[in-house]
Short mmCIF file of C-alpha atoms in Angstrom, two decimals:
data_model
loop_
_atom_site.label_atom_id
_atom_site.label_comp_id
_atom_site.label_asym_id
_atom_site.label_seq_id
_atom_site.Cartn_x
_atom_site.Cartn_y
_atom_site.Cartn_z
CA MET G 189 239.62 7.89 71.08
CA ALA G 190 241.56 5.18 72.89
CA PHE G 191 244.66 3.85 71.14
CA CYS G 192 244.24 0.09 71.38
CA LYS G 193 247.06 -1.61 69.52
CA ASN G 194 246.25 -5.05 70.94
CA ILE G 195 242.55 -5.18 70.03
CA TYR G 196 241.38 -7.30 67.10
CA ILE G 197 237.94 -7.99 65.66
CA LEU G 198 236.89 -11.25 64.05
CA SER G 199 233.80 -10.58 61.98
CA GLY G 200 231.46 -12.77 59.98
CA HIS G 201 227.76 -13.32 59.50
CA THR G 202 225.59 -15.29 61.94
CA GLY G 203 225.91 -18.99 61.19
CA SER G 204 229.12 -18.58 59.17
CA GLY G 205 231.10 -20.89 61.47
CA LYS G 206 233.10 -18.33 63.46
CA THR G 207 232.83 -20.18 66.78
CA THR G 208 233.66 -23.54 65.18
CA MET G 209 236.75 -22.10 63.49
CA LEU G 210 237.82 -20.39 66.72
CA THR G 211 237.43 -23.66 68.64
CA GLU G 212 239.70 -25.47 66.18
CA TRP G 213 242.16 -22.57 66.05
CA ALA G 214 242.38 -22.33 69.86
CA ALA G 215 243.03 -26.08 70.08
CA ASP G 216 246.16 -25.55 67.97
CA HIS G 217 247.23 -22.48 69.97
CA PRO G 218 247.86 -23.44 73.61
CA ASN G 219 248.67 -19.81 74.38
CA ALA G 220 245.08 -18.77 73.62
CA GLY G 221 242.44 -18.40 76.32
CA GLY G 222 239.07 -16.77 76.75
CA ILE G 223 235.41 -17.54 76.24
CA LEU G 224 233.65 -19.14 73.27
CA SER G 225 229.88 -19.36 72.71
CA PRO G 226 229.09 -22.72 71.07
CA VAL G 227 225.53 -23.92 70.48
CA ILE G 228 225.06 -27.29 72.23
CA ASN G 229 221.77 -29.18 71.87
CA GLY G 230 220.12 -26.08 70.45
CA ARG G 231 221.17 -23.69 73.22
CA ARG G 232 224.07 -21.28 73.43
CA HIS G 233 226.66 -21.99 76.13
CA PHE G 234 229.82 -20.33 77.39
CA LEU G 235 232.99 -22.42 77.06
CA ASP G 236 236.18 -21.72 79.01
CA ILE G 237 238.89 -22.36 76.40
CA SER G 238 241.56 -23.19 78.99
CA THR G 239 239.61 -25.75 81.05
CA GLY G 240 236.77 -26.88 78.79
CA GLU G 241 234.24 -25.99 81.50
CA LYS G 242 230.81 -24.94 80.20
CA GLN G 243 227.99 -22.75 81.47
CA LEU G 244 224.48 -22.54 80.00
CA GLN G 245 224.11 -19.04 78.59
CA GLU G 246 220.74 -19.14 76.82
CA THR G 247 217.82 -20.00 79.09
CA PRO G 248 214.07 -19.18 79.22
CA GLN G 249 214.56 -18.01 82.82
CA GLY G 250 217.33 -15.55 81.93
CA SER G 251 217.01 -11.94 83.07
CA LEU G 252 218.83 -10.55 80.00
CA ARG G 253 216.81 -10.25 76.82
CA VAL G 254 217.67 -9.55 73.17
CA GLY G 255 214.64 -9.93 70.92
CA ARG G 256 213.16 -13.39 71.52
CA PHE G 257 216.33 -14.66 73.22
CA ARG G 258 216.95 -14.67 76.98
CA PHE G 259 220.33 -15.04 78.66
CA SER G 260 221.56 -15.81 82.16
CA GLN G 261 223.20 -12.99 84.13
CA THR G 262 224.80 -15.68 86.31
CA ALA G 263 226.50 -17.16 83.24
CA PHE G 264 227.85 -13.74 82.24
CA ASN G 265 229.16 -13.21 85.78
CA TRP G 266 230.96 -16.55 85.51
CA ALA G 267 232.41 -15.61 82.10
CA TYR G 268 233.59 -12.26 83.50
CA GLU G 269 235.53 -14.01 86.29
CA VAL G 270 237.06 -16.46 83.81
CA LEU G 271 238.26 -13.62 81.58
CA GLN G 272 239.70 -11.65 84.50
CA LYS G 273 241.66 -14.67 85.76
CA GLN G 274 242.96 -15.57 82.31
CA LEU G 275 244.02 -11.98 81.70
CA GLN G 276 246.46 -12.39 84.60
CA LYS G 277 247.86 -15.69 83.29
CA GLY G 278 249.80 -14.14 80.42
CA TYR G 279 248.01 -15.71 77.46
CA GLU G 280 249.08 -14.36 74.08
CA TRP G 281 245.46 -14.28 72.89
CA LEU G 282 242.27 -13.73 74.88
CA ILE G 283 239.04 -14.38 72.94
CA VAL G 284 235.61 -12.90 73.74
CA ASP G 285 232.83 -14.56 71.73
CA GLU G 286 230.84 -12.41 71.18
CA VAL G 287 229.98 -8.71 71.59
CA GLY G 288 226.57 -7.76 70.20
CA PRO G 289 223.33 -5.86 70.88
CA LEU G 290 223.34 -6.84 74.56
CA GLU G 291 226.56 -4.90 75.08
CA LEU G 292 226.17 -2.14 72.51
CA SER G 293 222.49 -1.26 73.03
CA GLN G 294 221.95 -2.19 76.68
CA GLY G 295 225.37 -1.90 78.33
CA LYS G 296 225.06 -5.46 79.65
CA GLY G 297 226.64 -8.84 78.90
CA PHE G 298 230.39 -8.38 78.33
CA HIS G 299 230.11 -4.58 78.46
CA ARG G 300 231.71 -4.35 81.91
CA PHE G 301 234.73 -6.43 80.88
CA VAL G 302 235.24 -4.57 77.59
CA THR G 303 235.04 -1.17 79.30
CA GLU G 304 237.43 -2.15 82.09
CA ILE G 305 240.02 -3.72 79.82
CA ILE G 306 240.07 -0.75 77.43
CA ASN G 307 240.43 1.76 80.25
CA SER G 308 243.03 -0.26 82.18
CA GLU G 309 246.81 -0.14 81.97
CA PRO G 310 248.43 -1.65 78.85
CA HIS G 311 248.35 -5.44 78.89
CA PRO G 312 250.38 -7.97 76.88
CA ALA G 313 247.40 -10.06 75.73
CA LYS G 314 245.96 -9.62 72.26
CA LEU G 315 242.21 -9.29 72.68
CA LEU G 316 240.10 -10.87 69.95
CA PHE G 317 236.44 -9.82 69.99
CA VAL G 318 233.86 -11.55 67.81
CA VAL G 319 231.52 -8.91 66.34
CA ARG G 320 229.00 -9.17 63.51
CA PRO G 321 229.86 -7.06 60.43
CA THR G 322 226.83 -4.78 60.83
CA LEU G 323 227.89 -3.94 64.40
CA VAL G 324 231.61 -3.29 63.86
CA ASN G 325 231.24 0.48 63.43
CA GLU G 326 229.00 0.66 66.50
CA PHE G 327 231.50 -1.42 68.50
CA ILE G 328 234.32 0.97 67.59
CA ARG G 329 232.18 4.04 68.38
CA THR G 330 230.74 2.69 71.64
CA TYR G 331 234.16 1.95 73.12
CA SER G 332 235.94 4.92 71.47
CA LEU G 333 238.55 2.68 69.88
CA GLU G 334 241.36 3.63 67.56
CA LYS G 335 243.76 1.39 65.65
CA VAL G 336 241.55 -1.69 65.96
CA LYS G 337 242.54 -4.41 63.51
CA ILE G 338 240.18 -6.71 61.62
CA PHE G 339 241.46 -10.26 62.14
CA PRO G 340 241.72 -12.16 58.82
CA LYS G 341 239.25 -15.03 58.89
CA ASN G 342 241.59 -17.10 56.74
CA CYS G 343 244.14 -17.12 59.57
CA LEU G 344 241.78 -19.41 61.46
CA LYS G 345 242.09 -21.87 58.57
CA GLY G 346 245.89 -21.76 58.65
CA GLN G 347 246.23 -19.48 55.60
CA LEU G 348 248.75 -16.71 56.22
CA LEU G 349 247.96 -14.11 53.59
CA PRO G 350 250.37 -11.21 52.99
CA GLU G 351 249.80 -7.85 54.63
CA LEU G 352 248.33 -5.16 52.41
CA LYS G 353 249.07 -1.49 51.95
CA GLY G 354 245.99 0.73 52.09
CA ILE G 355 245.46 3.29 49.31
CA VAL G 356 242.93 6.11 49.63
CA LEU G 357 242.23 7.32 46.09
CA CYS G 358 241.53 11.08 46.21
CA GLY G 359 242.94 12.25 42.92
CA GLY G 360 239.93 12.41 40.61
CA ARG G 361 239.17 15.68 38.85
CA SER G 362 235.63 16.00 40.38
CA THR G 363 234.58 17.91 37.23
CA ARG G 364 230.83 17.29 37.55
CA MET G 365 230.89 17.89 41.31
CA GLY G 366 232.53 21.29 40.96
CA MET G 367 234.32 20.77 44.28
CA ASP G 368 236.91 18.31 45.57
CA LYS G 369 235.17 15.01 46.45
CA ALA G 370 237.90 14.16 48.93
CA LEU G 371 237.00 17.23 51.04
CA LEU G 372 233.24 16.65 51.11
CA GLN G 373 232.03 16.16 54.66
CA TYR G 374 229.09 13.79 55.07
CA ALA G 375 229.63 13.22 58.80
CA ASP G 376 232.18 14.45 61.34
CA LEU G 377 235.21 14.09 59.03
CA PRO G 378 236.02 14.88 55.40
CA GLN G 379 235.62 11.90 53.13
CA TRP G 380 239.36 11.21 52.70
CA LYS G 381 239.77 10.93 56.47
CA MET G 382 236.76 8.61 56.77
CA VAL G 383 238.25 6.25 54.18
CA HIS G 384 241.69 6.50 55.81
CA ARG G 385 240.20 5.53 59.17
CA MET G 386 238.37 2.54 57.68
CA LEU G 387 241.45 1.23 55.89
CA GLY G 388 243.47 1.62 59.08
CA SER G 389 241.54 -1.33 60.53
CA PHE G 390 242.89 -3.59 57.78
CA CYS G 391 246.29 -2.17 56.87
CA GLU G 392 249.24 -1.12 59.02
CA LYS G 393 250.30 1.40 56.38
CA VAL G 394 247.75 3.59 54.57
CA MET G 395 248.78 6.00 51.81
CA ILE G 396 246.67 8.87 50.52
CA SER G 397 246.87 9.29 46.77
CA VAL G 398 246.39 12.88 45.59
CA ASN G 399 246.81 14.72 42.30
CA GLN G 400 249.28 17.57 41.98
CA HIS G 401 246.63 20.25 42.61
CA GLN G 402 245.53 18.57 45.85
CA GLY G 403 249.15 18.13 46.87
CA ASP G 404 249.74 21.86 46.51
CA LYS G 405 246.47 23.04 48.09
CA TRP G 406 245.46 21.07 51.17
CA CYS G 407 247.68 18.12 52.08
CA CYS G 408 249.10 18.17 55.63
CA LYS G 409 252.19 16.22 54.76
CA ASP G 410 253.55 15.95 58.30
CA THR G 411 250.55 14.00 59.63
CA PHE G 412 249.70 11.32 57.07
CA LEU G 413 251.46 9.32 54.34
CA TRP G 414 250.77 11.31 51.18
CA CYS G 415 251.64 10.34 47.62
CA ALA G 416 251.26 12.87 44.81
CA ASP G 417 250.79 11.48 41.31
CA HIS G 418 254.07 10.69 39.56
CA PRO G 419 254.35 12.37 36.14
CA GLN G 420 255.33 9.12 34.39
CA TYR G 421 251.88 7.68 35.15
CA ASN G 422 249.83 10.67 33.93
CA ASP G 423 246.63 10.09 31.92
CA LYS G 424 246.01 6.58 33.23
CA GLY G 425 242.89 7.41 35.26
CA PRO G 426 242.80 5.79 38.71
CA LEU G 427 245.89 3.77 37.79
CA THR G 428 247.88 7.01 38.00
CA GLY G 429 247.39 7.20 41.77
CA ILE G 430 247.64 3.46 42.36
CA LEU G 431 250.89 3.03 40.44
CA SER G 432 252.36 6.11 42.13
CA CYS G 433 251.66 4.58 45.56
CA LEU G 434 253.12 1.24 44.45
CA GLU G 435 256.33 2.72 43.06
CA GLY G 436 259.31 0.68 44.29
CA SER G 437 257.14 -1.97 45.96
CA ASP G 438 255.29 -5.13 44.95
CA GLN G 439 253.28 -5.27 48.19
CA GLY G 440 249.59 -6.02 47.75
CA CYS G 441 247.12 -3.23 48.33
CA PHE G 442 243.59 -2.48 49.52
CA ILE G 443 242.21 0.30 47.29
CA VAL G 444 239.27 2.50 48.28
CA ALA G 445 238.23 5.65 46.40
CA VAL G 446 236.56 8.58 48.18
CA ASP G 447 233.53 8.43 45.86
CA TYR G 448 231.31 6.18 48.02
CA PRO G 449 229.85 7.91 51.12
CA LEU G 450 227.64 4.92 52.05
CA LEU G 451 230.60 2.54 52.23
CA LYS G 452 231.27 1.23 55.75
CA THR G 453 233.77 -1.04 57.48
CA GLU G 454 231.22 -3.86 57.37
CA HIS G 455 231.36 -3.79 53.56
CA LEU G 456 235.16 -3.83 53.43
CA ILE G 457 235.06 -6.88 55.72
CA GLU G 458 233.23 -8.73 52.93
CA LEU G 459 236.19 -8.21 50.60
CA TRP G 460 238.68 -8.94 53.39
CA ASN G 461 237.07 -12.29 54.18
CA ALA G 462 236.86 -13.21 50.47
CA ARG G 463 240.66 -13.33 50.14
CA ASN G 464 242.16 -16.77 49.61
CA GLY G 465 245.45 -18.30 48.63
CA HIS G 466 244.47 -18.77 44.98
CA SER G 467 242.93 -15.52 43.72
CA GLU G 468 244.96 -12.49 42.66
CA ALA G 469 242.34 -9.85 43.38
CA VAL G 470 238.98 -9.25 45.06
CA CYS G 471 236.42 -6.62 44.10
CA PHE G 472 232.73 -5.85 44.43
CA SER G 473 230.37 -6.56 41.57
CA VAL G 474 227.08 -4.75 40.90
CA LYS G 475 224.71 -6.56 38.53
CA GLY G 476 227.67 -8.46 37.15
CA GLN G 477 229.79 -5.35 36.58
CA LYS G 478 233.09 -5.08 38.45
CA GLU G 479 233.66 -2.11 40.79
CA PRO G 480 237.46 -1.68 40.62
CA LEU G 481 237.72 1.40 42.86
CA VAL G 482 237.01 -0.68 45.96
CA SER G 483 239.25 -3.69 45.54
CA ILE G 484 242.13 -5.77 46.82
CA LEU G 485 245.19 -6.55 44.72
CA GLU G 486 247.43 -9.34 45.98
CA PRO G 487 251.22 -9.09 45.39
CA ALA G 488 251.00 -11.28 42.28
CA ALA G 489 248.42 -8.88 40.82
CA VAL G 490 250.57 -5.83 41.60
CA ALA G 491 253.49 -7.28 39.65
CA LYS G 492 251.18 -8.00 36.70
CA LEU G 493 249.59 -4.55 36.95
CA LYS G 494 252.94 -2.85 36.47
CA LYS G 495 253.57 -4.89 33.32
CA PHE G 496 250.03 -4.17 32.12
CA ALA G 497 250.57 -0.42 32.53
CA ALA G 498 254.03 -0.52 30.95
CA ALA G 499 252.46 -2.15 27.88
CA GLY G 500 250.02 0.76 27.56
CA GLY G 501 247.12 -0.52 29.66
CA ASN G 502 245.21 2.14 31.59
CA SER G 503 241.96 0.45 32.69
CA LEU G 504 241.86 -1.16 36.13
CA ASN G 505 238.52 -2.71 35.22
CA LYS G 506 240.02 -4.38 32.14
CA PHE G 507 243.02 -5.55 34.17
CA LEU G 508 240.81 -7.21 36.79
CA GLY G 509 239.07 -9.07 33.99
CA GLU G 510 242.39 -10.54 32.84
CA ILE G 511 243.54 -11.98 36.18
CA LYS G 512 242.04 -14.32 38.78
CA THR G 513 239.56 -11.97 40.47
CA VAL G 514 237.00 -12.94 43.09
CA LYS G 515 233.83 -10.89 42.57
CA VAL G 516 231.70 -10.21 45.66
CA GLU G 517 228.06 -9.25 45.12
CA LEU G 518 225.82 -8.83 48.16
CA ALA G 519 222.02 -8.88 48.25
CA ASP G 520 222.00 -5.09 48.71
CA MET G 521 224.75 -3.22 46.86
CA GLY G 522 223.26 0.24 47.48
CA PHE G 523 226.35 1.21 49.49
CA MET G 524 228.25 1.51 46.19
CA LEU G 525 226.32 4.67 45.36
CA ASN G 526 228.69 7.08 43.61
CA ILE G 527 228.01 10.78 44.31
CA ASN G 528 229.03 12.90 41.31
CA THR G 529 227.19 16.24 41.50
CA GLU G 530 226.64 18.93 44.12
CA GLN G 531 222.88 18.30 43.94
CA GLU G 532 223.39 14.60 44.72
CA TYR G 533 225.70 15.53 47.59
CA LEU G 534 223.22 17.97 49.18
CA GLN G 535 220.32 15.58 48.64
CA LEU G 536 222.15 12.74 50.39
CA LYS G 537 223.23 14.93 53.30
CA SER G 538 219.63 16.04 53.86
CA ASP G 539 218.26 12.48 53.73
CA PRO G 540 217.18 11.55 57.30
CA ASP G 541 217.86 7.85 56.63
CA PHE G 542 221.47 8.71 55.75
CA ARG G 543 221.95 10.94 58.80
CA ASN G 544 220.64 8.23 61.13
CA ALA G 545 222.63 5.39 59.55
#
């Protein structure tokens, strides 16, 4: 995979105002260039951020087609030239709005530019690609990217939220499973590595929380940041691993347990974009019930969590109910499926819908 330190992804649903927010953000950042895709009079255009020049992108005569939409190859050629020129001008940010099915399924649209820029020599510009949540994994796979960062949507609104530490929770006993859940391999990597990779798109530092048995048996301590459970936090359930990783620090954290094989980057983006300057935590909710093992704790929550634990508290779910927690419930929460037995594991692995997802 290509190591692409300067590549960022802005992700949000269709119609969520990404282009509008980018337009306003770019107006306040004179060192930002690139291409935006505003809808003007019902049709999508390309907009050169630096000059304000526009080109009609969506046209019935276009030779490029995605579903019922047709796009102009001439407009994409123009956008390509604009991006190439602005790349040489030394902008701090270069925006590409957006990369979608045209690029990922057909190898057209901005595909040429994305491929060339990734395979070229290192460049100073930070590249910000707009990608829908459901296509983020495919974008990363298609262009063999590593160390891509998800750009916080709140930054476009002027909210500078603190960086988070990622925590991969591996340390459950896996009693019903009869084998270590962290080592189960649903795809090309064991589950702990899959979660580590996902969190790496949100957090600069990702720690892997393991129990003492895991620490002795299979941790490769020279490659990743490992944290074995600290004895003083024993018998606190998931809080044992979380508190061990937070020892000596009040930094906020993004917690993901290894229990959820259907969880994808697109789902974590939902929590990421739900952060705001007022809440202390964000978690998923299924039928009104909080799911604490995939959650974000802001620094204020971490400080309170330590006091909660010191007073004898050992339930993360109860703690989230006592602080200002944003609960995110999507129309389909099936990705929060928790696999607990070997039979469930084998059944899921053999499911053709899962293999093709």
